Every structure is written in structure tokens, then in C-alpha cells.
PDB file of C-alpha atoms and ligand atoms in Angstrom:
ATOM      1  CA  MET A   1      12.854   2.772 -22.431  1.00 81.00           C
ATOM      2  CA  LYS A   2      13.261   2.949 -18.652  1.00 89.00           C
ATOM      3  CA  GLN A   3      12.543  -0.272 -16.852  1.00 95.00           C
ATOM      4  CA  ILE A   4      10.862  -0.269 -13.456  1.00 96.00           C
ATOM      5  CA  VAL A   5      10.460  -3.295 -11.237  1.00 97.00           C
ATOM      6  CA  ILE A   6       7.532  -3.185  -8.840  1.00 96.00           C
ATOM      7  CA  ALA A   7       8.423  -5.458  -5.942  1.00 95.00           C
ATOM      8  CA  THR A   8       5.080  -7.208  -5.728  1.00 91.00           C
ATOM      9  CA  ALA A   9       3.544 -10.439  -6.993  1.00 86.00           C
ATOM     10  CA  ASN A  10       0.060  -9.129  -6.197  1.00 87.00           C
ATOM     11  CA  ALA A  11      -1.891  -8.648  -9.458  1.00 88.00           C
ATOM     12  CA  HIS A  12      -4.249  -6.089  -7.911  1.00 80.00           C
ATOM     13  CA  LYS A  13      -1.405  -3.926  -6.656  1.00 85.00           C
ATOM     14  CA  LEU A  14       0.445  -4.208  -9.950  1.00 89.00           C
ATOM     15  CA  GLN A  15      -2.657  -3.015 -11.769  1.00 86.00           C
ATOM     16  CA  GLU A  16      -2.902   0.008  -9.417  1.00 79.00           C
ATOM     17  CA  TYR A  17       0.721   0.871 -10.237  1.00 86.00           C
ATOM     18  CA  GLN A  18       0.149   0.429 -13.953  1.00 88.00           C
ATOM     19  CA  SER A  19      -2.773   2.859 -13.871  1.00 80.00           C
ATOM     20  CA  LEU A  20      -0.798   5.414 -11.839  1.00 79.00           C
ATOM     21  CA  LEU A  21       2.334   5.180 -14.014  1.00 86.00           C
ATOM     22  CA  GLU A  22       0.613   4.725 -17.384  1.00 85.00           C
ATOM     23  CA  HIS A  23       1.503   8.165 -18.779  1.00 86.00           C
ATOM     24  CA  LEU A  24       5.238   7.586 -18.200  1.00 87.00           C
ATOM     25  CA  LYS A  25       7.132   5.863 -20.982  1.00 85.00           C
ATOM     26  CA  VAL A  26       8.324   2.969 -18.857  1.00 91.00           C
ATOM     27  CA  GLU A  27       8.351  -0.788 -19.069  1.00 94.00           C
ATOM     28  CA  ILE A  28       6.962  -2.314 -15.886  1.00 95.00           C
ATOM     29  CA  PHE A  29       8.087  -5.622 -14.408  1.00 96.00           C
ATOM     30  CA  SER A  30       7.066  -7.340 -11.187  1.00 96.00           C
ATOM     31  CA  LEU A  31       8.271 -10.126  -8.898  1.00 94.00           C
ATOM     32  CA  ARG A  32       6.550 -12.511 -11.304  1.00 93.00           C
ATOM     33  CA  ASP A  33       9.356 -11.783 -13.787  1.00 94.00           C
ATOM     34  CA  PHE A  34      12.138 -12.806 -11.376  1.00 93.00           C
ATOM     35  CA  ASP A  35      13.008 -15.869  -9.382  1.00 89.00           C
ATOM     36  CA  ILE A  36      13.519 -14.333  -5.957  1.00 90.00           C
ATOM     37  CA  GLY A  37      11.509 -16.632  -3.731  1.00 86.00           C
ATOM     38  CA  TYR A  38       9.813 -15.661  -0.498  1.00 86.00           C
ATOM     39  CA  ILE A  39      10.924 -12.354   1.017  1.00 88.00           C
ATOM     40  CA  GLU A  40      10.477 -12.309   4.780  1.00 90.00           C
ATOM     41  CA  GLU A  41       9.239  -8.922   5.958  1.00 90.00           C
ATOM     42  CA  THR A  42      10.951  -8.649   9.346  1.00 92.00           C
ATOM     43  CA  GLY A  43      10.944  -4.855   9.663  1.00 95.00           C
ATOM     44  CA  GLU A  44       9.307  -2.865  12.435  1.00 96.00           C
ATOM     45  CA  THR A  45       7.939  -0.094  10.240  1.00 97.00           C
ATOM     46  CA  PHE A  46       6.239   0.112   6.851  1.00 98.00           C
ATOM     47  CA  PHE A  47       9.382   1.675   5.372  1.00 98.00           C
ATOM     48  CA  ASP A  48      11.666  -1.027   6.884  1.00 98.00           C
ATOM     49  CA  ASN A  49       9.590  -3.688   5.140  1.00 97.00           C
ATOM     50  CA  ALA A  50       9.515  -1.798   1.838  1.00 97.00           C
ATOM     51  CA  LYS A  51      13.320  -1.491   2.011  1.00 98.00           C
ATOM     52  CA  ILE A  52      13.745  -5.216   2.737  1.00 97.00           C
ATOM     53  CA  LYS A  53      11.709  -6.030  -0.398  1.00 97.00           C
ATOM     54  CA  ALA A  54      13.537  -3.468  -2.563  1.00 97.00           C
ATOM     55  CA  LEU A  55      16.965  -4.736  -1.450  1.00 97.00           C
ATOM     56  CA  ALA A  56      15.940  -8.338  -2.192  1.00 96.00           C
ATOM     57  CA  VAL A  57      15.111  -7.279  -5.769  1.00 97.00           C
ATOM     58  CA  ARG A  58      18.318  -5.231  -6.038  1.00 97.00           C
ATOM     59  CA  LYS A  59      20.263  -8.499  -5.661  1.00 96.00           C
ATOM     60  CA  VAL A  60      18.966  -9.658  -9.061  1.00 96.00           C
ATOM     61  CA  THR A  61      18.626  -6.447 -11.099  1.00 96.00           C
ATOM     62  CA  ASN A  62      20.072  -2.951 -11.399  1.00 97.00           C
ATOM     63  CA  SER A  63      16.831  -1.569 -12.866  1.00 97.00           C
ATOM     64  CA  LEU A  64      14.953   1.054 -10.905  1.00 97.00           C
ATOM     65  CA  ILE A  65      13.019  -0.696  -8.119  1.00 97.00           C
ATOM     66  CA  ILE A  66       9.874   0.402  -6.311  1.00 96.00           C
ATOM     67  CA  ALA A  67       8.788  -1.527  -3.222  1.00 96.00           C
ATOM     68  CA  ASP A  68       5.979  -0.520  -0.925  1.00 96.00           C
ATOM     69  CA  ASP A  69       4.378  -1.560   2.299  1.00 96.00           C
ATOM     70  CA  SER A  70       1.005  -0.377   3.488  1.00 95.00           C
ATOM     71  CA  GLY A  71      -1.399  -0.946   6.283  1.00 97.00           C
ATOM     72  CA  LEU A  72      -4.081   0.336   8.550  1.00 98.00           C
ATOM     73  CA  GLU A  73      -3.378   1.963  11.922  1.00 98.00           C
ATOM     74  CA  VAL A  74      -6.345   2.204  14.281  1.00 98.00           C
ATOM     75  CA  PHE A  75      -5.699   4.650  17.101  1.00 98.00           C
ATOM     76  CA  ALA A  76      -7.942   2.967  19.708  1.00 98.00           C
ATOM     77  CA  LEU A  77      -6.059  -0.296  19.047  1.00 98.00           C
ATOM     78  CA  ASP A  78      -2.593   1.181  19.691  1.00 98.00           C
ATOM     79  CA  ASN A  79      -2.067   1.554  15.936  1.00 98.00           C
ATOM     80  CA  LYS A  80      -2.792  -2.100  15.217  1.00 98.00           C
ATOM     81  CA  PRO A  81      -3.051  -3.924  12.855  1.00 98.00           C
ATOM     82  CA  GLY A  82      -0.220  -1.755  11.415  1.00 98.00           C
ATOM     83  CA  ILE A  83       2.523  -3.756   9.710  1.00 97.00           C
ATOM     84  CA  HIS A  84       0.490  -6.906  10.455  1.00 97.00           C
ATOM     85  CA  SER A  85      -2.542  -5.677   8.473  1.00 97.00           C
ATOM     86  CA  ARG A  86      -2.546  -8.523   5.951  1.00 94.00           C
ATOM     87  CA  ARG A  87      -2.327 -11.218   8.631  1.00 96.00           C
ATOM     88  CA  PHE A  88      -4.421  -9.553  11.353  1.00 98.00           C
ATOM     89  CA  SER A  89      -6.762 -12.533  11.780  1.00 98.00           C
ATOM     90  CA  LYS A  90      -5.760 -16.194  11.842  1.00 98.00           C
ATOM     91  CA  ALA A  91      -7.369 -16.996   8.489  1.00 98.00           C
ATOM     92  CA  ALA A  92      -5.780 -13.820   7.029  1.00 97.00           C
ATOM     93  CA  THR A  93      -8.519 -13.227   4.460  1.00 97.00           C
ATOM     94  CA  ASP A  94     -10.046  -9.792   3.854  1.00 97.00           C
ATOM     95  CA  ALA A  95     -13.361 -11.040   5.248  1.00 98.00           C
ATOM     96  CA  SER A  96     -11.848 -12.499   8.438  1.00 98.00           C
ATOM     97  CA  ASN A  97      -9.638  -9.424   8.968  1.00 98.00           C
ATOM     98  CA  ASN A  98     -12.635  -7.118   8.656  1.00 98.00           C
ATOM     99  CA  LYS A  99     -14.684  -9.308  10.993  1.00 98.00           C
ATOM    100  CA  LEU A 100     -11.938  -9.239  13.641  1.00 98.00           C
ATOM    101  CA  LEU A 101     -11.554  -5.483  13.290  1.00 98.00           C
ATOM    102  CA  LEU A 102     -15.302  -4.972  13.817  1.00 98.00           C
ATOM    103  CA  GLU A 103     -15.157  -7.181  16.932  1.00 98.00           C
ATOM    104  CA  LYS A 104     -12.213  -5.262  18.382  1.00 98.00           C
ATOM    105  CA  MET A 105     -13.916  -1.921  17.665  1.00 98.00           C
ATOM    106  CA  ALA A 106     -17.255  -2.895  19.238  1.00 97.00           C
ATOM    107  CA  SER A 107     -16.442  -1.224  22.583  1.00 95.00           C
ATOM    108  CA  LYS A 108     -14.376   1.678  21.237  1.00 98.00           C
ATOM    109  CA  ALA A 109     -15.682   5.236  21.135  1.00 98.00           C
ATOM    110  CA  ASP A 110     -12.755   6.554  19.102  1.00 98.00           C
ATOM    111  CA  ARG A 111     -12.987   4.995  15.633  1.00 98.00           C
ATOM    112  CA  SER A 112     -10.324   7.122  13.994  1.00 98.00           C
ATOM    113  CA  ALA A 113      -7.680   5.439  11.888  1.00 98.00           C
ATOM    114  CA  ARG A 114      -5.285   6.007   9.047  1.00 98.00           C
ATOM    115  CA  PHE A 115      -3.954   4.107   6.084  1.00 98.00           C
ATOM    116  CA  VAL A 116      -0.237   4.478   5.448  1.00 98.00           C
ATOM    117  CA  THR A 117       1.908   3.632   2.442  1.00 97.00           C
ATOM    118  CA  ALA A 118       5.697   3.763   2.501  1.00 98.00           C
ATOM    119  CA  VAL A 119       7.739   3.347  -0.660  1.00 98.00           C
ATOM    120  CA  CYS A 120      11.394   2.485  -0.955  1.00 98.00           C
ATOM    121  CA  LEU A 121      12.754   3.401  -4.391  1.00 98.00           C
ATOM    122  CA  ILE A 122      16.223   2.224  -5.354  1.00 98.00           C
ATOM    123  CA  ASP A 123      17.555   3.881  -8.486  1.00 97.00           C
ATOM    124  CA  GLU A 124      19.915   2.282 -10.996  1.00 96.00           C
ATOM    125  CA  ALA A 125      22.952   3.655  -9.099  1.00 96.00           C
ATOM    126  CA  GLY A 126      21.737   2.031  -5.876  1.00 97.00           C
ATOM    127  CA  ASN A 127      20.565   5.195  -4.092  1.00 97.00           C
ATOM    128  CA  ILE A 128      17.758   4.563  -1.609  1.00 98.00           C
ATOM    129  CA  ASN A 129      14.842   7.017  -1.557  1.00 98.00           C
ATOM    130  CA  ARG A 130      11.901   7.160   0.858  1.00 98.00           C
ATOM    131  CA  PHE A 131       8.320   8.323   0.206  1.00 98.00           C
ATOM    132  CA  GLU A 132       5.155   8.191   2.332  1.00 98.00           C
ATOM    133  CA  GLY A 133       1.446   8.882   1.971  1.00 98.00           C
ATOM    134  CA  GLU A 134      -1.434   8.656   4.415  1.00 98.00           C
ATOM    135  CA  LEU A 135      -5.218   8.826   4.478  1.00 98.00           C
ATOM    136  CA  HIS A 136      -7.123   9.643   7.655  1.00 98.00           C
ATOM    137  CA  GLY A 137     -10.598   8.318   8.319  1.00 98.00           C
ATOM    138  CA  TYR A 138     -12.899   6.279  10.531  1.00 98.00           C
ATOM    139  CA  ILE A 139     -13.751   2.615  10.963  1.00 98.00           C
ATOM    140  CA  HIS A 140     -17.378   2.119   9.944  1.00 98.00           C
ATOM    141  CA  THR A 141     -19.740  -0.110  11.952  1.00 98.00           C
ATOM    142  CA  ALA A 142     -20.382  -2.608   9.106  1.00 98.00           C
ATOM    143  CA  CYS A 143     -18.860  -3.511   5.750  1.00 98.00           C
ATOM    144  CA  GLU A 144     -20.219  -1.458   2.830  1.00 98.00           C
ATOM    145  CA  GLY A 145     -19.242  -1.576  -0.846  1.00 98.00           C
ATOM    146  CA  THR A 146     -17.714  -4.074  -3.215  1.00 97.00           C
ATOM    147  CA  HIS A 147     -14.753  -2.283  -4.825  1.00 95.00           C
ATOM    148  CA  GLY A 148     -11.125  -2.382  -3.733  1.00 89.00           C
ATOM    149  CA  PHE A 149      -9.654  -4.849  -1.267  1.00 91.00           C
ATOM    150  CA  GLY A 150      -8.536  -5.302   2.325  1.00 95.00           C
ATOM    151  CA  TYR A 151     -10.168  -2.972   4.824  1.00 98.00           C
ATOM    152  CA  ASP A 152     -11.762  -0.748   2.141  1.00 97.00           C
ATOM    153  CA  PRO A 153     -15.357  -1.794   3.082  1.00 98.00           C
ATOM    154  CA  LEU A 154     -14.793  -0.543   6.650  1.00 98.00           C
ATOM    155  CA  PHE A 155     -12.886   2.671   6.018  1.00 98.00           C
ATOM    156  CA  ILE A 156     -14.641   6.029   5.625  1.00 98.00           C
ATOM    157  CA  PRO A 157     -12.175   8.796   4.727  1.00 98.00           C
ATOM    158  CA  VAL A 158     -12.432  12.124   6.580  1.00 98.00           C
ATOM    159  CA  GLY A 159     -14.886  14.368   4.720  1.00 98.00           C
ATOM    160  CA  TYR A 160     -16.771  11.453   3.139  1.00 98.00           C
ATOM    161  CA  THR A 161     -19.939   9.540   4.030  1.00 98.00           C
ATOM    162  CA  LYS A 162     -19.055   6.372   2.109  1.00 98.00           C
ATOM    163  CA  THR A 163     -16.371   3.749   2.423  1.00 98.00           C
ATOM    164  CA  LEU A 164     -13.397   3.302   0.100  1.00 98.00           C
ATOM    165  CA  ALA A 165     -15.109   0.144  -1.201  1.00 98.00           C
ATOM    166  CA  GLU A 166     -17.983   2.326  -2.434  1.00 98.00           C
ATOM    167  CA  MET A 167     -15.563   4.289  -4.647  1.00 97.00           C
ATOM    168  CA  ASP A 168     -14.216   3.214  -8.006  1.00 93.00           C
ATOM    169  CA  GLN A 169     -10.459   2.938  -8.556  1.00 86.00           C
ATOM    170  CA  THR A 170     -10.138   6.464  -9.998  1.00 88.00           C
ATOM    171  CA  GLU A 171     -11.905   8.104  -7.068  1.00 95.00           C
ATOM    172  CA  LYS A 172      -9.911   6.060  -4.548  1.00 93.00           C
ATOM    173  CA  ASN A 173      -6.572   6.840  -6.274  1.00 88.00           C
ATOM    174  CA  LYS A 174      -7.205  10.582  -5.898  1.00 93.00           C
ATOM    175  CA  ILE A 175      -7.260  10.420  -2.106  1.00 97.00           C
ATOM    176  CA  SER A 176      -5.695   7.129  -1.069  1.00 95.00           C
ATOM    177  CA  HIS A 177      -2.487   6.720   0.923  1.00 96.00           C
ATOM    178  CA  ARG A 178      -1.062   4.756  -2.021  1.00 91.00           C
ATOM    179  CA  GLY A 179      -2.157   7.396  -4.558  1.00 90.00           C
ATOM    180  CA  ARG A 180      -0.666  10.195  -2.459  1.00 95.00           C
ATOM    181  CA  CYS A 181       2.583   8.332  -1.931  1.00 95.00           C
ATOM    182  CA  LEU A 182       2.862   7.316  -5.575  1.00 91.00           C
ATOM    183  CA  ARG A 183       2.261  10.845  -6.841  1.00 92.00           C
ATOM    184  CA  LYS A 184       5.359  11.836  -4.856  1.00 96.00           C
ATOM    185  CA  VAL A 185       7.195   8.904  -6.453  1.00 94.00           C
ATOM    186  CA  LEU A 186       5.874   9.987  -9.859  1.00 91.00           C
ATOM    187  CA  ALA A 187       7.140  13.555  -9.404  1.00 93.00           C
ATOM    188  CA  PHE A 188      10.542  12.098  -8.508  1.00 94.00           C
ATOM    189  CA  LEU A 189      10.533   9.863 -11.620  1.00 90.00           C
ATOM    190  CA  GLU A 190       9.462  12.743 -13.889  1.00 87.00           C
ATOM    191  CA  ASP A 191      12.360  14.816 -12.556  1.00 87.00           C
ATOM    192  CA  LEU A 192      14.825  12.071 -13.478  1.00 82.00           C
ATOM    193  CA  ASP A 193      14.249  12.577 -17.232  1.00 63.00           C
TER     194      ASP A 193
HETATM  195  P1  IMP B   1       0.260  -4.069   1.279  1.00 69.40           P
HETATM  196  O1  IMP B   1       1.545  -3.848   1.997  1.00 69.40           O
HETATM  197  O2  IMP B   1      -0.058  -2.924   0.329  1.00 69.40           O
HETATM  198  O3  IMP B   1       0.172  -5.417   0.622  1.00 69.40           O
HETATM  199  O4  IMP B   1      -0.885  -4.014   2.357  1.00 69.40           O
HETATM  200  C1  IMP B   1      -0.920  -4.882   3.465  1.00 69.40           C
HETATM  201  C2  IMP B   1      -2.329  -5.007   3.964  1.00 69.40           C
HETATM  202  O5  IMP B   1      -2.806  -3.727   4.408  1.00 69.40           O
HETATM  203  C3  IMP B   1      -3.332  -5.449   2.905  1.00 69.40           C
HETATM  204  O6  IMP B   1      -3.390  -6.850   2.810  1.00 69.40           O
HETATM  205  C4  IMP B   1      -4.636  -4.860   3.458  1.00 69.40           C
HETATM  206  O7  IMP B   1      -5.154  -5.687   4.473  1.00 69.40           O
HETATM  207  C5  IMP B   1      -4.176  -3.559   4.071  1.00 69.40           C
HETATM  208  N1  IMP B   1      -4.262  -2.471   3.082  1.00 69.40           N
HETATM  209  C6  IMP B   1      -3.238  -1.785   2.511  1.00 69.40           C
HETATM  210  N2  IMP B   1      -3.666  -0.874   1.630  1.00 69.40           N
HETATM  211  C7  IMP B   1      -5.020  -0.978   1.645  1.00 69.40           C
HETATM  212  C8  IMP B   1      -6.042  -0.288   0.932  1.00 69.40           C
HETATM  213  O8  IMP B   1      -5.823   0.584   0.081  1.00 69.40           O
HETATM  214  N3  IMP B   1      -7.291  -0.655   1.229  1.00 69.40           N
HETATM  215  C9  IMP B   1      -7.597  -1.611   2.136  1.00 69.40           C
HETATM  216  N4  IMP B   1      -6.685  -2.304   2.797  1.00 69.40           N
HETATM  217  C10 IMP B   1      -5.398  -1.986   2.566  1.00 69.40           C
END
């Protein structure tokens, strides 16, 4: 059975991958199964950071590796928080990040934004492949909903009147940046067999 290492220690993200890859006959591992230590994400783009993580895993295994990096780009904030999405506020919690985002958006007329996911996939032979997905939307004026994580309670996708946090996982996967990116990854993996 093909083995795939997802370069994350985040249980929530791992679960999203498991649900997206569940129909493939693969055995999934994560950073929790390896002793790699802290990987410093020093890249300037989402893909740079995904590649840094994938290459760190490649040092310890020749299995197929999938690393991703995602974030929120808000146009009125010069595409911030961008690659700094997780650590936007000092406390770096979802609640404090959302609070800071609301404060920064208070005077902005343009509330458009997008979520981006970049994936770096390194196959067993060491070939590096790049995939991306995005989701356009708007920053809401208050947090709504309890599902998901991160900026989901503040993000209303284009064409919707509710936030991502008001959608269940299945509904979010259909439209999300991560879902879109991973379906491209999935098509690539299906073609390998
Ligand atoms: P990661 O690279 O997927 O871990 O994402 C980095 C940060 O971007 C997260 O900690 C969140 O703040 C934000 N983010 C990424 N994807 C999402 C999402 O689907 N919903 C809400 N926030 C997200």
C-alpha cells in the first residue's frame, strides 16, 4: 500500500486530509510519526514554506510527501496577514487573530479577501510538484459560526451569505482553498496508479 506523509502535526488538518484522501488506498502518516523537530518556515510565499516543510521530511523518508501552507490575504491590508496568518496577533490564537483583523478592517470600505493553499508534493523519486487553490470572499463585520478554525467565522465566500464557520466540513471542503488544491493533488495521485 502506498504510504503518504502529511507534513503537519496539526490534528485538525490531518483529519481534513484523511477525509479528502479516504477513498484512496493509502496509509497516511504525519509529523507525529517522525522525529524531525521544529521546522522554521522562512519562505516568502505559501509555496516556499510548503517546500521547506516537504524537504525537511524528505531528509528522513523517501515516501511520498505532501506539505501545505495556507493563509488569508486581505486586499485592503496589502494582502496581510498572508504567510503570517497563524501569528497575526501577538497572542496568536484564533480569537485574538480575528479580533485584530476586525480592528484593522474597521475603517476599510473594501472587505474583499482570499484564502490560499499551496501544496508541495515530493514523490518517491524526489520530484517536486506544485499545486494551488484559492477561495475568494469578504471579511464579515463580526464572528459568526462555530465550525472550522482560524478566520472561518469572519470569512463569507463569494456567492454565500454565511461564513465558513457556519458550514460543516463537507460543505466547506467543496469550495475551500484547501479542498480545491487537494482535489488537484488527488487527481495527480490517482494518475500515478
Ligand atoms: P496553515 O498553513 O494551513 O496551518 O494555515 C495558517 C493559518 O492560516 C491558520 O492558522 C489560520 O489562521 C489561517 N487559515 C488557513 N486555512 C484556513 C481555513 O481554512 N480557515 C480559516 N483560517 C485558515
